[in-house]
Coordinates of C-alpha atoms in Angstrom, one line a residue:
M1 CA 244.0 134.5 167.8
Q2 CA 247.0 136.0 166.0
R3 CA 250.5 134.5 166.7
V4 CA 253.6 136.6 166.5
A5 CA 257.3 135.9 167.0
T6 CA 259.9 138.5 167.7
C7 CA 263.6 138.5 168.7
L8 CA 265.6 140.7 171.0
Y9 CA 269.2 140.8 169.6
H10 CA 271.6 141.6 172.4
R11 CA 275.2 142.3 171.7
N12 CA 277.9 144.3 173.6
D13 CA 275.4 145.6 176.2
H14 CA 273.2 147.0 173.4
V15 CA 269.9 145.7 171.7
L16 CA 268.7 146.2 168.2
L17 CA 265.2 147.7 168.1
L18 CA 262.8 148.8 165.4
Q19 CA 260.9 152.1 165.7
K20 CA 257.4 151.7 164.3
P21 CA 256.3 154.9 162.6
K22 CA 252.6 154.8 163.7
R23 CA 253.3 155.6 167.4
G24 CA 257.1 156.0 167.4
W25 CA 257.4 153.1 169.8
W26 CA 260.5 150.9 169.8
T27 CA 259.9 147.1 169.6
C28 CA 261.7 143.9 168.9
P29 CA 261.8 143.1 165.2
G30 CA 259.5 140.2 164.2
G31 CA 256.0 139.6 163.0
K32 CA 253.0 137.4 162.3
M33 CA 253.2 133.6 161.7
E34 CA 252.2 132.3 158.3
P35 CA 250.0 129.2 158.1
A36 CA 251.9 126.0 158.8
E37 CA 255.0 127.9 160.0
T38 CA 256.8 127.0 163.2
I39 CA 257.7 129.8 165.6
I40 CA 261.4 129.4 164.8
D41 CA 260.7 129.7 161.1
T42 CA 258.6 132.8 161.7
V43 CA 261.2 134.6 163.9
C44 CA 264.0 133.9 161.5
R45 CA 262.0 134.9 158.4
E46 CA 260.6 138.1 160.0
Y47 CA 263.9 139.1 161.5
R48 CA 265.7 138.7 158.1
E49 CA 262.9 140.7 156.3
E50 CA 262.9 143.5 158.9
T51 CA 266.7 143.8 159.6
G52 CA 268.6 142.0 156.8
L53 CA 270.2 139.8 159.5
E54 CA 270.2 136.0 159.8
L55 CA 269.8 135.0 163.4
I56 CA 272.2 132.4 164.8
S57 CA 270.7 130.1 167.5
P58 CA 267.8 132.2 168.7
Q59 CA 266.5 130.9 172.1
L60 CA 262.9 131.0 173.1
R61 CA 262.7 133.2 176.2
G62 CA 259.1 134.3 176.5
V63 CA 255.5 133.1 175.7
F64 CA 253.0 135.8 176.4
T65 CA 249.2 136.2 176.0
I66 CA 248.3 139.7 175.0
L67 CA 244.7 140.7 175.6
I68 CA 243.0 143.9 174.3
E69 CA 239.8 144.7 176.3
D70 CA 237.2 147.4 175.6
D71 CA 234.2 148.0 178.0
G72 CA 234.8 144.7 179.8
M73 CA 234.9 142.7 176.5
I74 CA 238.0 141.0 175.1
Q75 CA 238.4 142.5 171.6
D76 CA 241.6 140.8 170.5
E77 CA 244.0 138.2 171.7
W78 CA 247.6 137.5 170.6
M79 CA 250.2 134.9 171.4
H80 CA 253.6 136.4 171.4
F81 CA 256.7 134.2 171.3
L82 CA 259.9 136.2 172.2
F83 CA 263.3 135.0 171.3
L84 CA 266.8 136.2 172.4
A85 CA 269.8 136.0 170.1
Q86 CA 273.4 137.1 170.7
E87 CA 274.7 136.4 167.2
A88 CA 273.6 137.1 163.7
T89 CA 275.2 137.2 160.2
G90 CA 274.6 139.4 157.2
E91 CA 274.4 143.1 156.6
Q92 CA 272.0 145.1 158.8
L93 CA 269.6 147.4 157.0
E94 CA 269.6 151.0 158.1
K95 CA 265.9 151.4 157.6
S96 CA 263.4 148.6 157.2
H97 CA 260.0 148.7 155.4
E98 CA 258.6 148.5 159.0
G99 CA 260.6 151.5 160.4
L100 CA 263.9 152.7 161.7
L101 CA 266.5 150.2 163.1
Q102 CA 268.8 151.3 165.8
W103 CA 271.1 149.9 168.5
H104 CA 270.3 151.1 172.0
P105 CA 272.3 150.7 175.2
V106 CA 270.5 148.4 177.6
S107 CA 270.9 151.1 180.3
M108 CA 268.7 153.5 178.2
L109 CA 265.8 151.1 177.6
D110 CA 263.7 152.7 180.5
H111 CA 263.8 156.0 178.5
L112 CA 262.6 154.7 175.2
P113 CA 258.9 155.0 174.2
M114 CA 257.5 151.5 174.0
P115 CA 254.5 149.5 175.2
E116 CA 254.9 149.1 179.0
G117 CA 254.5 145.3 178.8
D118 CA 257.4 145.1 176.3
R119 CA 259.6 147.1 178.7
L120 CA 258.8 144.6 181.5
F121 CA 259.5 141.4 179.6
I122 CA 262.6 142.8 177.9
Q123 CA 264.1 143.7 181.3
Q124 CA 263.3 140.2 182.7
V125 CA 264.7 138.4 179.6
L126 CA 267.9 140.5 179.7
N127 CA 268.4 139.9 183.5
H128 CA 267.5 136.2 183.8
D129 CA 268.6 133.2 181.8
Q130 CA 265.3 131.4 181.7
L131 CA 261.9 131.1 179.9
F132 CA 259.2 133.5 180.9
V133 CA 255.4 133.1 180.5
G134 CA 252.9 135.8 181.1
R135 CA 249.7 137.7 180.3
F136 CA 249.5 141.4 179.4
H137 CA 246.1 143.0 179.5
Y138 CA 245.7 146.3 177.5
T139 CA 243.0 148.8 176.5
P140 CA 242.5 149.5 172.8
D141 CA 244.7 152.6 173.0
N142 CA 247.6 150.4 174.5
Q143 CA 247.4 151.3 178.1
L144 CA 248.5 148.4 180.3
L145 CA 245.7 147.4 182.6
D146 CA 247.4 144.5 184.4
Y147 CA 249.9 141.8 183.9
H148 CA 251.4 138.6 185.4
L149 CA 254.9 137.4 184.5
H150 CA 256.3 134.1 185.7
D151 CA 259.5 132.1 185.0
A152 CA 259.2 128.5 183.7
Q153 CA 259.0 127.1 187.3
A154 CA 256.0 129.4 188.0
K155 CA 257.9 131.8 190.2
L156 CA 256.1 135.1 190.1
Y157 CA 258.5 137.9 189.0
T158 CA 256.1 140.8 188.4
S159 CA 252.4 141.3 188.7
S160 CA 249.9 144.1 188.9
S161 CA 246.1 144.2 189.3

């Protein structure tokens, strides 16, 4: 199982996203955990590498299991730790080795190409001040099959089957 940590940087009703060149999808900057790293070490290191920015007090806002299924068999499984930050220091890169960085108005997020699960959990994190846990189930070509998203008190926010 791969572990990744990403951060949604929210400032002045905009979010900083990274456009990955392979699919052209917008995502939260971040990446894979190194051996013996904590999730906070990972998100700060990966964010700095991909954006040039040092996060200030990122808050854990989501823990998600991502499953990739093909012909009824689980092919891959990821643990995704999503942080939210509202402050950072440093000089933002214009372009990262991972893709293009750009600020987007929160009101336009529904119109950006991105994995559907990302769109769902980003909306919840921006609209609620709490930790979310969930599972997102995809096909190998990244079609969302189903999902469950709960807050920390197990209140169901969104679900599909």
